[in-house]
Amino acid sequence: MPKTKLRVEQNLTNKRKKLTTADYAEGIQSGDRTILGRAISLVESNAAAHQAEAQELLTRLLPQTGKSIRIGITGVPGAGKSTLIETLGLYLIEQGHRVAVLAVDPTSSLTGGSILGDKTRMAELSQRPESFIRPSPSGGALGGVARKTRESLLVCEAAGYDVILVETVGVGQNEIAVRAMVDFFLLLQITGAGDDLQGIKKGILEIADAIFINKADGENQARAEAAGKELAMALHYLAPTTKDWQQQVATCSALTGNGIKALWQTILDFKQIGRQNGCFEERRRQQARDWMHAIIDEHLRTAFIKKATKHGLLKEMEAAVMAGEIPATKAAERLMEMYEQRLKS
Amino acid sequence: MPKTKLRVEQNLTNKRKKLTTADYAEGIQSGDRTILGRAISLVESNAAAHQAEAQELLTRLLPQTGKSIRIGITGVPGAGKSTLIETLGLYLIEQGHRVAVLAVDPTSSLTGGSILGDKTRMAELSQRPESFIRPSPSGGALGGVARKTRESLLVCEAAGYDVILVETVGVGQNEIAVRAMVDFFLLLQITGAGDDLQGIKKGILEIADAIFINKADGENQARAEAAGKELAMALHYLAPTTKDWQQQVATCSALTGNGIKALWQTILDFKQIGRQNGCFEERRRQQARDWMHAIIDEHLRTAFIKKATKHGLLKEMEAAVMAGEIPATKAAERLMEMYEQRLKS
């Protein structure tokens, strides 16, 4: 039994009272933060009984979801993501918003703690009653972590948070997973040693709706602005991520707060255009459908891999195909024949 | 029964003599172009009996494959792909090479003919005994067309063609399919009305090993060169497609032949670097393995969709998920339960 499962189950059973789905729903909608936290633990649990309960709860909450703006934020470690979230979050609370911060980082359990586990990272924001900060769920593969964050996002919406920030780090396929659950995707960038922005991860520019160059303060400001101009030229060559939306490049300083208001205005403009041309709602509908299909594909594939791995045939076929001993189509056929026989027996 | 299938079966039965796999293999290796053409028709056939025969033939040919350089070429209609292939092909024949030209274009059947069907497009090249030109196979979905072209490529290699050009057009996922079967991927580009290269399709720059700006002749030369310089700057921001290989940008004129020798030299340099660092062989091994898995995934998905569509449950669940009436996870679960029950019954 994986470690996570044990811990989560303990959390749930240690609580004073067993909650029904109705209790959860009521607590969440009345703003009870303890119950909100427990509901998210339920969603994050890998235990089959909890998963069934979580789905019942989500079904009940769905009519209350969808009213937030969902914002994905990525950037390399050191780009200043947590400072930005702190500054932006406090600004938004000032404007009357309620802000939830979630994370997708499947590597966090490997490094011994979540990227958001340390609340000192967002010291002031985490103290505010208008904010809710939740570390990246543990639990292995990206698919599992992304599912949990996606469902936690719905729970936070039902709890009345109207701005959801989903943070991730620039490793592997994380950004693709986050892009698939948010409305707006921000790349936070910093200038490198050599006045420029080299080292932007492959594929990221093409899924970002805006690139903000952080740490544009003091001596660094001129460099950040020059890099921004150069990047804006390069973006010229990329088709926009979102219909009718020209990707924005700007500078900001999460430290001084410069550019934070402009960032929020960019997001509001984006939302307005998307509402007008219908893209905003359509993307959400597509995301929900794609998500369902992604879960199905994962199920199908996992079931296949499990059976194909058991008797070593998969490894054997892979090796033969890679060595050029058997055509890929024939290898696939043999594996499928074996799989279908196993299913019947 | 689909139209294609009928036609191909007829082709095969009309021939004077039924060939055994050994006949095919022998004919291909002795340079018999008629038998090569028939073998590719066999590979392209959708009939189950032909497919089994084709796999037997491929298994037999595999030891003779892999000795060519596989080059993918894409570009919008009007970029001059056929003129480039004609000029490059004739140049390569001059250098002692044998050149096969294949195509991936699932849309060609819709427009009433293959993009390569009209041999007047490559009038001189198509007359040369050192070349072999094959139109895009018909047969519906991209997956099917890509499989056929990939297997035809192997047959051409066994026939001793040492340069394989795979042409495609910039529509949908075609380029991704071609990138997955070639060693080197070329984007052929032209300057737009406004001196620049806007309108490069999303994702293409990131999979191209070289971008050649065609029609750099006459009045257009200066414009093409300026655009090339600007593009080279933009590429700065993208990670290379192939390890240790900086994407190349250059100009050429398929009409005058300027830059064609340089293009071939670029491909030779690419191959040499890839052989030295092992990437060349490693990519082919990965491509073969990925291809096997892609076929398996397609099988799994097709079987699922077939059952799920039958009773309308898939459409129902999709609609409910898109309308926010049921969580994606729960919808996926219901569909999987239904599917597993059907499999058992």
XYZ file of C-alpha atoms in Angstrom:
690
model
C 0.000 0.000 0.000
C 1.522 3.331 -0.950
C 2.534 5.722 1.792
C 0.182 8.480 0.655
C -2.866 6.315 0.900
C -2.082 5.394 4.469
C -1.547 8.988 5.473
C -4.704 10.261 3.853
C -6.836 7.520 5.321
C -5.489 8.293 8.734
C -6.284 11.974 8.266
C -9.821 11.103 7.407
C -10.431 8.639 10.203
C -8.763 10.774 12.846
C -11.339 13.509 12.465
C -13.995 13.696 15.119
C -16.984 12.946 12.970
C -17.585 10.987 9.797
C -19.046 13.415 7.274
C -21.718 12.536 4.737
C -21.572 13.928 1.218
C -24.306 16.364 2.228
C -22.238 17.501 5.223
C -19.262 18.118 2.976
C -21.296 20.040 0.422
C -22.964 22.178 3.036
C -19.706 22.917 4.830
C -17.949 23.853 1.612
C -20.690 26.192 0.526
C -20.914 27.861 3.921
C -17.193 28.665 3.800
C -15.979 26.175 6.415
C -12.249 25.930 5.678
C -11.721 22.793 7.748
C -14.379 20.941 5.806
C -12.968 22.312 2.537
C -9.574 20.903 3.483
C -11.092 17.541 4.366
C -13.040 17.460 1.104
C -9.833 17.995 -0.835
C -8.152 15.206 1.144
C -11.057 13.004 0.124
C -10.574 13.945 -3.533
C -6.847 13.273 -3.235
C -7.244 9.879 -1.600
C -6.333 6.813 -3.618
C -8.602 4.501 -1.599
C -11.437 3.100 -3.709
C -14.120 3.881 -1.108
C -12.942 7.489 -0.864
C -12.889 7.829 -4.619
C -16.509 6.740 -4.893
C -17.455 9.201 -2.165
C -15.423 11.956 -3.820
C -17.240 11.426 -7.121
C -20.573 11.622 -5.337
C -19.491 14.877 -3.716
C -18.225 16.321 -7.010
C -21.486 15.472 -8.744
C -23.320 17.351 -6.012
C -20.963 20.351 -6.223
C -20.832 20.650 -10.024
C -23.714 23.153 -10.338
C -21.757 25.515 -8.062
C -18.547 25.290 -10.094
C -17.264 27.165 -13.129
C -17.604 30.691 -11.786
C -13.914 31.418 -11.281
C -11.151 32.415 -13.627
C -8.622 29.583 -13.752
C -5.032 30.713 -14.222
C -2.028 28.475 -14.784
C 1.434 29.766 -13.854
C 4.703 28.157 -14.837
C 8.348 29.097 -14.769
C 11.702 27.602 -13.881
C 12.682 27.378 -10.207
C 13.991 30.801 -9.293
C 11.692 32.680 -11.671
C 9.858 34.044 -8.653
C 6.559 32.195 -8.929
C 5.759 32.182 -5.223
C 6.592 35.870 -4.799
C 4.402 36.637 -7.792
C 1.533 34.571 -6.400
C 1.915 36.311 -3.035
C 1.882 39.792 -4.597
C -0.861 39.042 -7.111
C -2.942 37.231 -4.502
C -2.799 40.116 -2.037
C -3.655 42.593 -4.802
C -6.666 40.507 -5.802
C -7.905 40.243 -2.210
C -7.656 44.041 -2.036
C -9.904 44.130 -5.119
C -12.491 41.986 -3.342
C -11.581 38.588 -4.765
C -11.113 35.260 -3.025
C -8.042 33.376 -4.175
C -7.239 29.664 -4.130
C -3.724 28.455 -4.932
C -3.210 24.870 -6.093
C -0.207 23.108 -7.579
C 0.732 20.339 -9.989
C 4.188 18.998 -9.289
C 4.601 15.231 -9.360
C 8.298 15.609 -8.554
C 7.642 17.296 -5.219
C 7.351 14.048 -3.310
C 10.758 13.051 -4.610
C 12.415 16.185 -3.334
C 10.984 15.517 0.104
C 8.240 18.094 0.186
C 5.724 19.946 -1.918
C 6.671 23.084 -3.776
C 3.898 24.733 -1.848
C 4.326 22.837 1.382
C 6.286 25.559 3.008
C 3.790 28.271 3.767
C 6.593 30.671 4.549
C 6.913 30.896 0.787
C 3.703 32.932 0.761
C 3.822 34.173 4.300
C 1.287 36.977 4.133
C -1.112 35.474 1.615
C -1.402 32.222 3.540
C -2.555 34.153 6.630
C -5.467 35.830 4.875
C -8.980 34.380 5.323
C -9.741 35.242 1.680
C -7.072 32.841 0.442
C -6.763 29.079 0.419
C -3.416 27.471 -0.345
C -3.062 23.783 -1.014
C 0.228 21.997 -1.766
C 0.653 19.678 -4.731
C -1.037 16.340 -4.000
C 1.323 13.432 -3.698
C 0.528 10.174 -5.425
C 2.937 9.302 -8.163
C 2.332 9.782 -11.854
C 1.456 13.095 -13.457
C -1.938 11.771 -14.539
C -2.941 11.076 -10.944
C -1.625 14.375 -9.622
C -3.340 16.311 -12.423
C -6.664 14.561 -11.773
C -6.527 15.446 -8.105
C -5.664 19.083 -8.740
C -8.377 19.364 -11.364
C -10.996 18.035 -8.988
C -9.705 20.152 -6.092
C -10.108 23.150 -8.383
C -13.803 22.329 -8.742
C -14.158 21.993 -4.978
C -12.528 25.414 -4.498
C -14.905 26.947 -7.020
C -17.871 25.503 -5.164
C -16.421 27.081 -2.025
C -16.662 30.474 -3.698
C -13.043 31.176 -4.661
C -13.319 33.225 -7.816
C -9.657 33.254 -8.806
C -7.838 29.918 -8.937
C -4.080 29.954 -9.463
C -2.546 26.634 -10.489
C 1.213 26.671 -10.121
C 3.593 24.243 -11.768
C 7.294 23.905 -12.519
C 8.889 23.553 -15.907
C 9.602 19.843 -15.765
C 8.322 17.175 -18.139
C 4.716 17.344 -19.238
C 3.464 19.322 -16.234
C 2.663 22.435 -18.220
C 0.582 20.524 -20.736
C -1.403 19.021 -17.857
C -2.003 22.455 -16.335
C -2.795 24.120 -19.676
C -5.547 21.478 -20.035
C -7.303 22.633 -16.860
C -7.025 26.428 -16.959
C -8.462 29.320 -18.940
C -5.314 31.422 -19.068
C -1.723 30.260 -19.012
C 1.120 32.496 -17.820
C 4.807 31.858 -18.345
C 6.958 33.669 -15.807
C 10.419 34.209 -17.174
C 13.651 35.849 -16.039
C 16.575 37.189 -17.997
C 19.592 34.921 -18.160
C 23.197 35.755 -17.557
C 23.589 37.015 -21.103
C 20.850 39.642 -21.427
C 18.515 37.295 -23.170
C 15.832 34.703 -22.586
C 17.395 31.596 -24.012
C 16.490 28.357 -22.380
C 12.745 28.711 -22.665
C 11.495 25.160 -22.560
C 10.402 23.578 -25.786
C 6.721 23.959 -26.498
C 5.988 26.456 -23.725
C 5.812 29.598 -25.838
C 3.149 27.919 -27.899
C 0.814 27.257 -25.001
C 1.306 30.532 -23.086
C -1.240 33.328 -23.345
C 1.199 35.758 -21.775
C 4.872 35.840 -20.898
C 5.829 38.135 -18.050
C 9.499 38.800 -17.445
C 9.899 39.018 -13.704
C 12.571 40.742 -11.602
C 12.378 43.822 -13.796
C 13.667 46.011 -10.992
C 16.840 47.928 -10.108
C 19.808 47.196 -12.316
C 17.916 44.410 -14.029
C 15.087 46.530 -15.401
C 16.686 47.632 -18.660
C 17.816 44.102 -19.424
C 14.362 42.677 -18.769
C 12.761 45.249 -21.046
C 15.218 44.610 -23.863
C 14.648 40.879 -23.568
C 10.890 41.458 -23.631
C 11.110 43.378 -26.881
C 13.193 40.693 -28.504
C 10.816 37.996 -27.345
C 7.790 39.871 -28.674
C 9.459 39.825 -32.095
C 10.049 36.111 -31.901
C 6.420 35.477 -30.931
C 5.476 36.967 -34.225
C 6.247 33.572 -35.726
C 3.976 31.551 -33.525
C 0.278 31.118 -34.017
C -1.693 32.360 -30.993
C -2.601 29.821 -28.321
C -6.117 31.199 -28.021
C -8.239 32.405 -30.939
C -8.294 36.196 -31.420
C -5.761 36.637 -28.638
C -2.305 37.969 -29.414
C 0.135 36.592 -26.848
C 1.308 39.366 -24.538
C 4.866 40.026 -23.435
C 5.513 42.379 -20.532
C 7.843 42.925 -17.625
C 6.987 42.946 -13.946
C 8.518 42.896 -10.518
C 6.807 40.669 -7.985
C 9.093 42.316 -5.405
C 8.047 45.948 -5.988
C 4.599 45.129 -7.352
C 5.295 46.879 -10.657
C 3.356 45.318 -13.498
C 1.091 43.216 -11.265
C -1.929 45.398 -11.968
C -1.137 45.200 -15.689
C -0.958 41.418 -15.426
C -4.417 41.272 -13.896
C -5.739 43.660 -16.559
C -4.292 41.367 -19.237
C -6.180 38.454 -17.723
C -9.416 40.472 -17.594
C -9.005 41.525 -21.241
C -8.384 37.914 -22.178
C -11.533 36.807 -20.406
C -13.645 39.526 -22.002
C -12.507 38.682 -25.537
C -13.028 34.983 -24.879
C -16.525 35.561 -23.537
C -17.397 37.657 -26.569
C -16.192 35.195 -29.208
C -17.339 32.155 -27.254
C -13.838 30.663 -26.920
C -13.810 30.871 -23.161
C -16.804 28.573 -22.652
C -15.945 26.376 -25.607
C -12.448 25.696 -24.266
C -13.895 24.619 -20.929
C -16.344 22.279 -22.624
C -13.558 20.761 -24.702
C -11.303 20.474 -21.669
C -13.984 18.520 -19.808
C -14.543 16.185 -22.738
C -10.814 15.698 -23.403
C -10.294 14.968 -19.756
C -12.917 12.217 -19.808
C -11.227 10.672 -22.839
C -7.794 10.979 -21.253
C -9.032 9.022 -18.234
C -10.509 6.345 -20.507
C -7.299 6.063 -22.531
C -5.315 5.738 -19.338
C -7.624 2.959 -18.108
C -7.401 1.075 -21.404
C -3.648 1.420 -21.576
C -3.051 0.479 -17.952
C -5.157 -2.657 -18.335
C -3.239 -3.612 -21.460
C 0.223 -2.910 -20.043
C -0.601 -4.920 -16.933
C -1.425 -8.042 -18.910
C 1.264 -7.531 -21.554
C 4.014 -7.039 -18.985
C 3.097 -10.109 -16.960
C 4.558 -12.719 -19.271
C 7.361 -10.638 -20.687
C 5.838 -10.450 -24.166
C 5.779 -6.648 -24.242
C 9.485 -6.327 -23.474
C 10.274 -9.038 -25.986
C 8.253 -7.360 -28.751
C 9.687 -3.922 -27.959
C 13.229 -5.268 -28.184
C 12.516 -7.086 -31.450
C 10.934 -3.993 -32.995
C 13.800 -1.755 -31.884
C 16.333 -4.213 -33.274
C 14.499 -4.302 -36.602
C 13.683 -7.996 -36.321
C 9.915 -7.686 -36.608
C 7.708 -4.988 -38.169
C 5.917 -2.758 -35.646
C 2.511 -3.649 -37.057
C 3.137 -7.356 -36.634
C 4.421 -6.909 -33.093
C 1.367 -4.848 -32.197
C -0.889 -7.519 -33.690
C 0.717 -10.274 -31.648
C 0.384 -8.268 -28.458
C -3.247 -7.480 -29.175
C -4.052 -11.143 -29.915
C -2.494 -12.172 -26.636
C -4.383 -9.415 -24.802
C -7.752 -10.320 -26.253
C -7.258 -13.983 -25.381
C -6.402 -13.094 -21.790
C -9.505 -10.907 -21.536
C -11.726 -13.783 -22.598
C -10.131 -16.413 -20.394
C -16.723 -2.034 -48.173
C -14.656 1.115 -48.747
C -13.881 2.156 -52.297
C -10.123 1.929 -51.855
C -10.233 -1.646 -50.782
C -12.182 -2.685 -53.828
C -9.821 -0.919 -56.168
C -6.683 -2.336 -54.623
C -8.057 -5.867 -54.615
C -8.883 -5.537 -58.236
C -5.373 -4.301 -58.979
C -3.940 -7.322 -57.317
C -6.179 -9.910 -58.912
C -5.887 -8.457 -62.389
C -2.164 -9.152 -62.516
C -1.095 -12.123 -64.560
C 0.389 -14.168 -61.806
C -0.215 -14.505 -58.099
C 3.088 -13.729 -56.389
C 4.354 -15.485 -53.282
C 6.134 -13.540 -50.566
C 9.391 -14.981 -51.853
C 8.574 -13.771 -55.387
C 7.919 -10.292 -54.076
C 11.111 -10.202 -52.023
C 13.222 -11.460 -54.891
C 11.685 -9.045 -57.397
C 12.141 -6.087 -55.055
C 15.765 -6.883 -54.392
C 16.535 -7.445 -58.078
C 15.201 -3.973 -58.914
C 11.958 -4.996 -60.645
C 9.877 -1.813 -60.556
C 6.615 -3.555 -61.460
C 6.965 -5.924 -58.538
C 7.961 -3.032 -56.270
C 4.776 -1.237 -57.280
C 2.701 -4.347 -56.622
C 4.349 -4.871 -53.248
C 3.435 -1.348 -52.222
C -0.154 -1.947 -53.378
C -0.147 -5.002 -51.127
C 1.101 -2.927 -48.187
C -1.546 -0.293 -48.927
C -4.409 -2.767 -49.148
C -6.985 -2.774 -46.380
C -8.038 -6.378 -47.005
C -7.203 -8.625 -44.062
C -5.630 -11.334 -46.247
C -3.392 -8.783 -47.957
C -2.390 -7.303 -44.645
C -1.248 -10.680 -43.339
C 0.724 -11.213 -46.549
C 2.196 -7.714 -46.348
C 3.419 -8.348 -42.802
C 5.036 -11.574 -43.903
C 6.782 -9.733 -46.726
C 7.919 -6.900 -44.441
C 9.352 -9.386 -41.958
C 11.324 -10.926 -44.791
C 12.530 -7.536 -46.074
C 13.463 -6.009 -42.711
C 17.130 -7.109 -42.780
C 17.528 -5.159 -46.044
C 16.003 -1.964 -44.693
C 17.443 0.983 -42.787
C 20.233 1.905 -45.184
C 18.697 5.087 -46.590
C 18.472 8.601 -45.268
C 14.814 9.409 -44.626
C 13.874 13.022 -45.252
C 10.525 14.634 -44.507
C 9.500 17.746 -46.442
C 6.598 20.008 -45.571
C 5.357 23.407 -46.621
C 2.134 25.138 -47.539
C 0.672 24.596 -51.008
C 2.561 26.957 -53.278
C 5.819 26.756 -51.329
C 7.332 24.863 -54.248
C 7.682 21.392 -52.749
C 7.362 19.481 -56.032
C 9.833 21.745 -57.847
C 12.243 21.318 -54.945
C 11.852 17.539 -54.995
C 12.378 17.525 -58.765
C 15.554 19.643 -58.530
C 16.936 17.896 -55.443
C 16.072 14.462 -56.851
C 17.859 15.086 -60.148
C 20.878 16.476 -58.304
C 21.023 13.381 -56.104
C 20.776 11.030 -59.092
C 23.702 12.943 -60.615
C 25.603 12.196 -57.406
C 24.904 8.489 -57.832
C 21.947 8.134 -55.487
C 18.631 6.378 -56.014
C 15.646 8.401 -54.851
C 12.186 7.325 -53.748
C 9.435 9.910 -53.234
C 6.473 9.050 -51.017
C 3.696 11.192 -49.592
C 1.418 11.493 -46.585
C -1.689 13.453 -47.393
C -4.963 12.063 -46.077
C -6.835 14.996 -47.621
C -5.786 14.129 -51.157
C -8.657 11.704 -51.713
C -11.089 14.442 -50.775
C -9.728 16.834 -53.348
C -10.170 14.194 -56.024
C -6.598 13.059 -56.466
C -3.299 12.612 -54.740
C -0.898 15.496 -54.323
C 1.605 13.347 -56.154
C -0.813 11.735 -58.565
C 0.019 14.086 -61.375
C 3.441 13.044 -62.560
C 3.742 16.179 -64.633
C 4.485 17.828 -61.317
C 7.888 16.124 -61.397
C 8.124 15.593 -65.097
C 11.819 14.883 -65.471
C 12.402 13.077 -62.197
C 9.523 10.685 -62.776
C 11.111 9.578 -66.078
C 14.420 8.573 -64.518
C 15.048 4.888 -63.785
C 16.923 5.904 -60.604
C 13.754 7.390 -59.103
C 10.530 5.899 -57.832
C 7.554 8.159 -57.182
C 4.488 6.945 -55.345
C 1.381 9.047 -54.650
C -0.130 9.322 -51.185
C -2.068 6.157 -50.371
C -5.778 6.620 -50.064
C -7.582 5.061 -47.170
C -9.100 7.566 -44.832
C -7.658 8.516 -41.483
C -4.161 9.878 -40.979
C -3.174 6.848 -38.902
C -3.908 4.493 -41.778
C -2.205 6.648 -44.397
C 0.858 7.101 -42.184
C 1.129 3.354 -41.561
C 1.027 2.616 -45.278
C 3.643 5.232 -46.129
C 5.882 4.042 -43.323
C 5.749 0.468 -44.555
C 6.188 1.538 -48.194
C 9.305 3.372 -47.054
C 10.727 0.094 -45.756
C 9.896 -1.638 -49.042
C 11.691 1.134 -50.982
C 14.741 0.760 -48.760
C 14.811 -2.965 -49.421
C 14.665 -2.098 -53.142
C 17.896 -0.154 -52.734
C 16.669 3.446 -52.754
C 19.145 5.245 -50.523
C 17.365 8.589 -50.267
C 13.687 8.574 -49.307
C 11.778 11.833 -49.534
C 8.442 11.903 -47.711
C 6.337 14.860 -48.764
C 3.398 16.237 -46.817
C 1.264 19.347 -46.695
C 0.792 21.659 -43.750
C -2.637 20.461 -42.729
C -3.633 18.973 -39.383
C -1.324 16.478 -37.756
C 0.355 15.331 -40.976
C 3.720 16.796 -40.103
C 3.804 15.064 -36.741
C 3.110 11.765 -38.491
C 5.913 12.364 -40.982
C 8.375 13.617 -38.346
C 7.797 10.265 -36.588
C 9.055 8.292 -39.596
C 12.013 10.314 -40.878
C 15.560 11.160 -39.786
C 15.577 14.761 -40.990
C 12.649 17.136 -41.305
C 12.680 20.096 -43.686
C 10.258 22.994 -43.675
C 10.050 24.741 -47.019
C 8.873 28.286 -46.585
C 8.236 31.299 -48.791
C 8.104 34.988 -47.975
C 4.655 36.444 -47.584
C 3.229 39.567 -49.098
C 4.774 41.683 -46.366
C 8.461 40.749 -46.482
C 8.158 38.341 -43.635
C 7.386 34.752 -42.760
C 4.271 35.076 -40.693
C 1.821 32.271 -40.885
C 4.216 29.478 -40.047
C 1.986 26.742 -38.705
C 1.923 26.193 -34.985
C 4.391 23.590 -33.794
C 6.276 23.243 -37.083
C 9.336 25.280 -36.180
C 9.817 23.017 -33.217
C 10.003 19.827 -35.229
C 12.024 21.108 -38.202
C 15.746 20.422 -38.464
C 16.080 23.012 -41.207
C 13.961 25.758 -42.711
C 14.747 26.650 -46.303
C 13.163 29.749 -47.774
C 12.380 28.932 -51.358
C 11.905 31.201 -54.367
C 14.956 33.224 -53.389
C 15.480 34.350 -56.957
C 15.114 37.529 -59.019
C 13.360 40.359 -57.263
C 12.459 38.099 -54.388
C 16.014 37.226 -53.342
C 16.670 40.151 -51.005
C 13.305 39.677 -49.303
C 13.926 35.981 -48.774
C 17.349 36.648 -47.281
C 16.039 39.306 -44.908
C 13.252 36.997 -43.790
C 15.783 34.216 -43.244
C 17.872 36.384 -40.937
C 14.850 37.387 -38.912
C 13.734 33.787 -38.610
C 17.178 32.642 -37.488
C 16.895 35.124 -34.618
C 13.508 33.789 -33.607
C 14.785 30.216 -33.630
C 17.145 31.257 -30.927
C 14.253 30.791 -28.520
C 13.409 27.255 -29.426
C 15.176 24.194 -28.144
C 16.695 22.168 -30.997
C 14.614 19.334 -32.421
C 17.606 17.019 -32.541
C 20.342 16.826 -29.901
C 23.537 18.725 -30.763
C 21.966 20.071 -33.937
C 21.324 23.780 -34.319
C 18.343 24.248 -36.638
C 19.509 25.711 -39.934
C 17.874 28.551 -41.819
C 18.868 29.210 -45.430
C 17.452 30.384 -48.724
C 17.210 28.444 -51.967
C 15.636 28.510 -55.372
C 14.253 25.229 -56.621
C 13.832 26.983 -59.977
C 17.476 28.027 -60.515
C 18.959 25.288 -58.335
C 20.673 27.781 -56.034
C 21.019 26.431 -52.532
C 20.107 22.838 -53.431
C 23.673 21.618 -53.009
C 23.816 23.438 -49.652
C 20.590 21.734 -48.595
C 22.061 18.316 -49.330
C 25.251 19.255 -47.470
C 23.127 20.274 -44.475
C 21.492 16.857 -44.515
C 24.867 15.117 -44.748
C 26.234 17.167 -41.837
C 23.138 16.314 -39.828
C 23.607 12.625 -40.493
C 27.288 12.703 -39.589
C 26.684 14.440 -36.256
C 23.824 12.057 -35.483
C 25.949 9.025 -36.264
C 28.718 10.308 -34.048
C 26.590 11.045 -30.994
C 24.344 8.033 -31.518
C 21.159 10.097 -31.945
C 20.575 8.940 -35.484
C 20.225 5.270 -34.605
C 18.564 5.955 -31.272
C 15.827 8.027 -32.913
C 15.077 5.201 -35.339
C 14.852 2.698 -32.503
C 12.501 4.977 -30.584
C 10.430 5.645 -33.685
C 9.931 1.916 -34.219
C 8.925 1.369 -30.597
C 6.632 4.414 -30.514
C 5.026 3.249 -33.710
C 4.247 -0.145 -32.208
C 2.662 1.541 -29.192
C 0.702 3.937 -31.394
C -0.794 0.978 -33.263
C -1.699 -0.706 -29.970
C -3.306 2.466 -28.612
C -5.287 2.848 -31.797
C -6.500 -0.772 -31.549
C -7.524 -0.342 -27.909
C -9.279 2.927 -28.575
C -11.062 1.720 -31.693
C -12.383 -1.348 -29.888
C -13.617 0.827 -27.048
C -15.226 3.486 -29.244
C -16.986 0.793 -31.273
C -18.699 -0.666 -28.223
C -19.289 2.664 -26.500
C -20.862 4.255 -29.555
C -23.229 1.358 -30.203
C -25.719 2.117 -27.489
C -25.314 5.866 -27.449
C -23.693 5.922 -24.017
C -20.530 7.683 -25.235
C -22.448 10.585 -26.771
C -24.626 10.816 -23.697
C -21.642 10.922 -21.325
C -19.772 13.428 -23.501
C -22.761 15.756 -23.545
C -23.261 15.459 -19.773
C -19.574 16.164 -19.092
C -19.528 19.149 -21.440
C -22.659 20.537 -19.839
C -21.121 20.164 -16.380
C -23.743 17.669 -15.214
C -21.366 14.861 -14.323
C -17.676 14.855 -13.363
C -15.340 13.558 -16.091
C -13.936 10.869 -13.807
C -17.374 9.483 -13.052
C -18.375 9.520 -16.727
C -15.176 7.687 -17.657
C -15.842 5.123 -14.933
C -19.342 4.406 -16.180
C -18.123 3.984 -19.725
C -15.341 1.634 -18.632
C -17.734 -0.463 -16.559
C -20.051 -0.800 -19.532
C -17.107 -1.699 -21.785
C -15.705 -4.350 -19.472
C -19.124 -5.979 -19.122
C -19.532 -6.115 -22.893
C -16.103 -7.687 -23.268
C -17.025 -10.476 -20.890
C -20.443 -11.187 -22.354
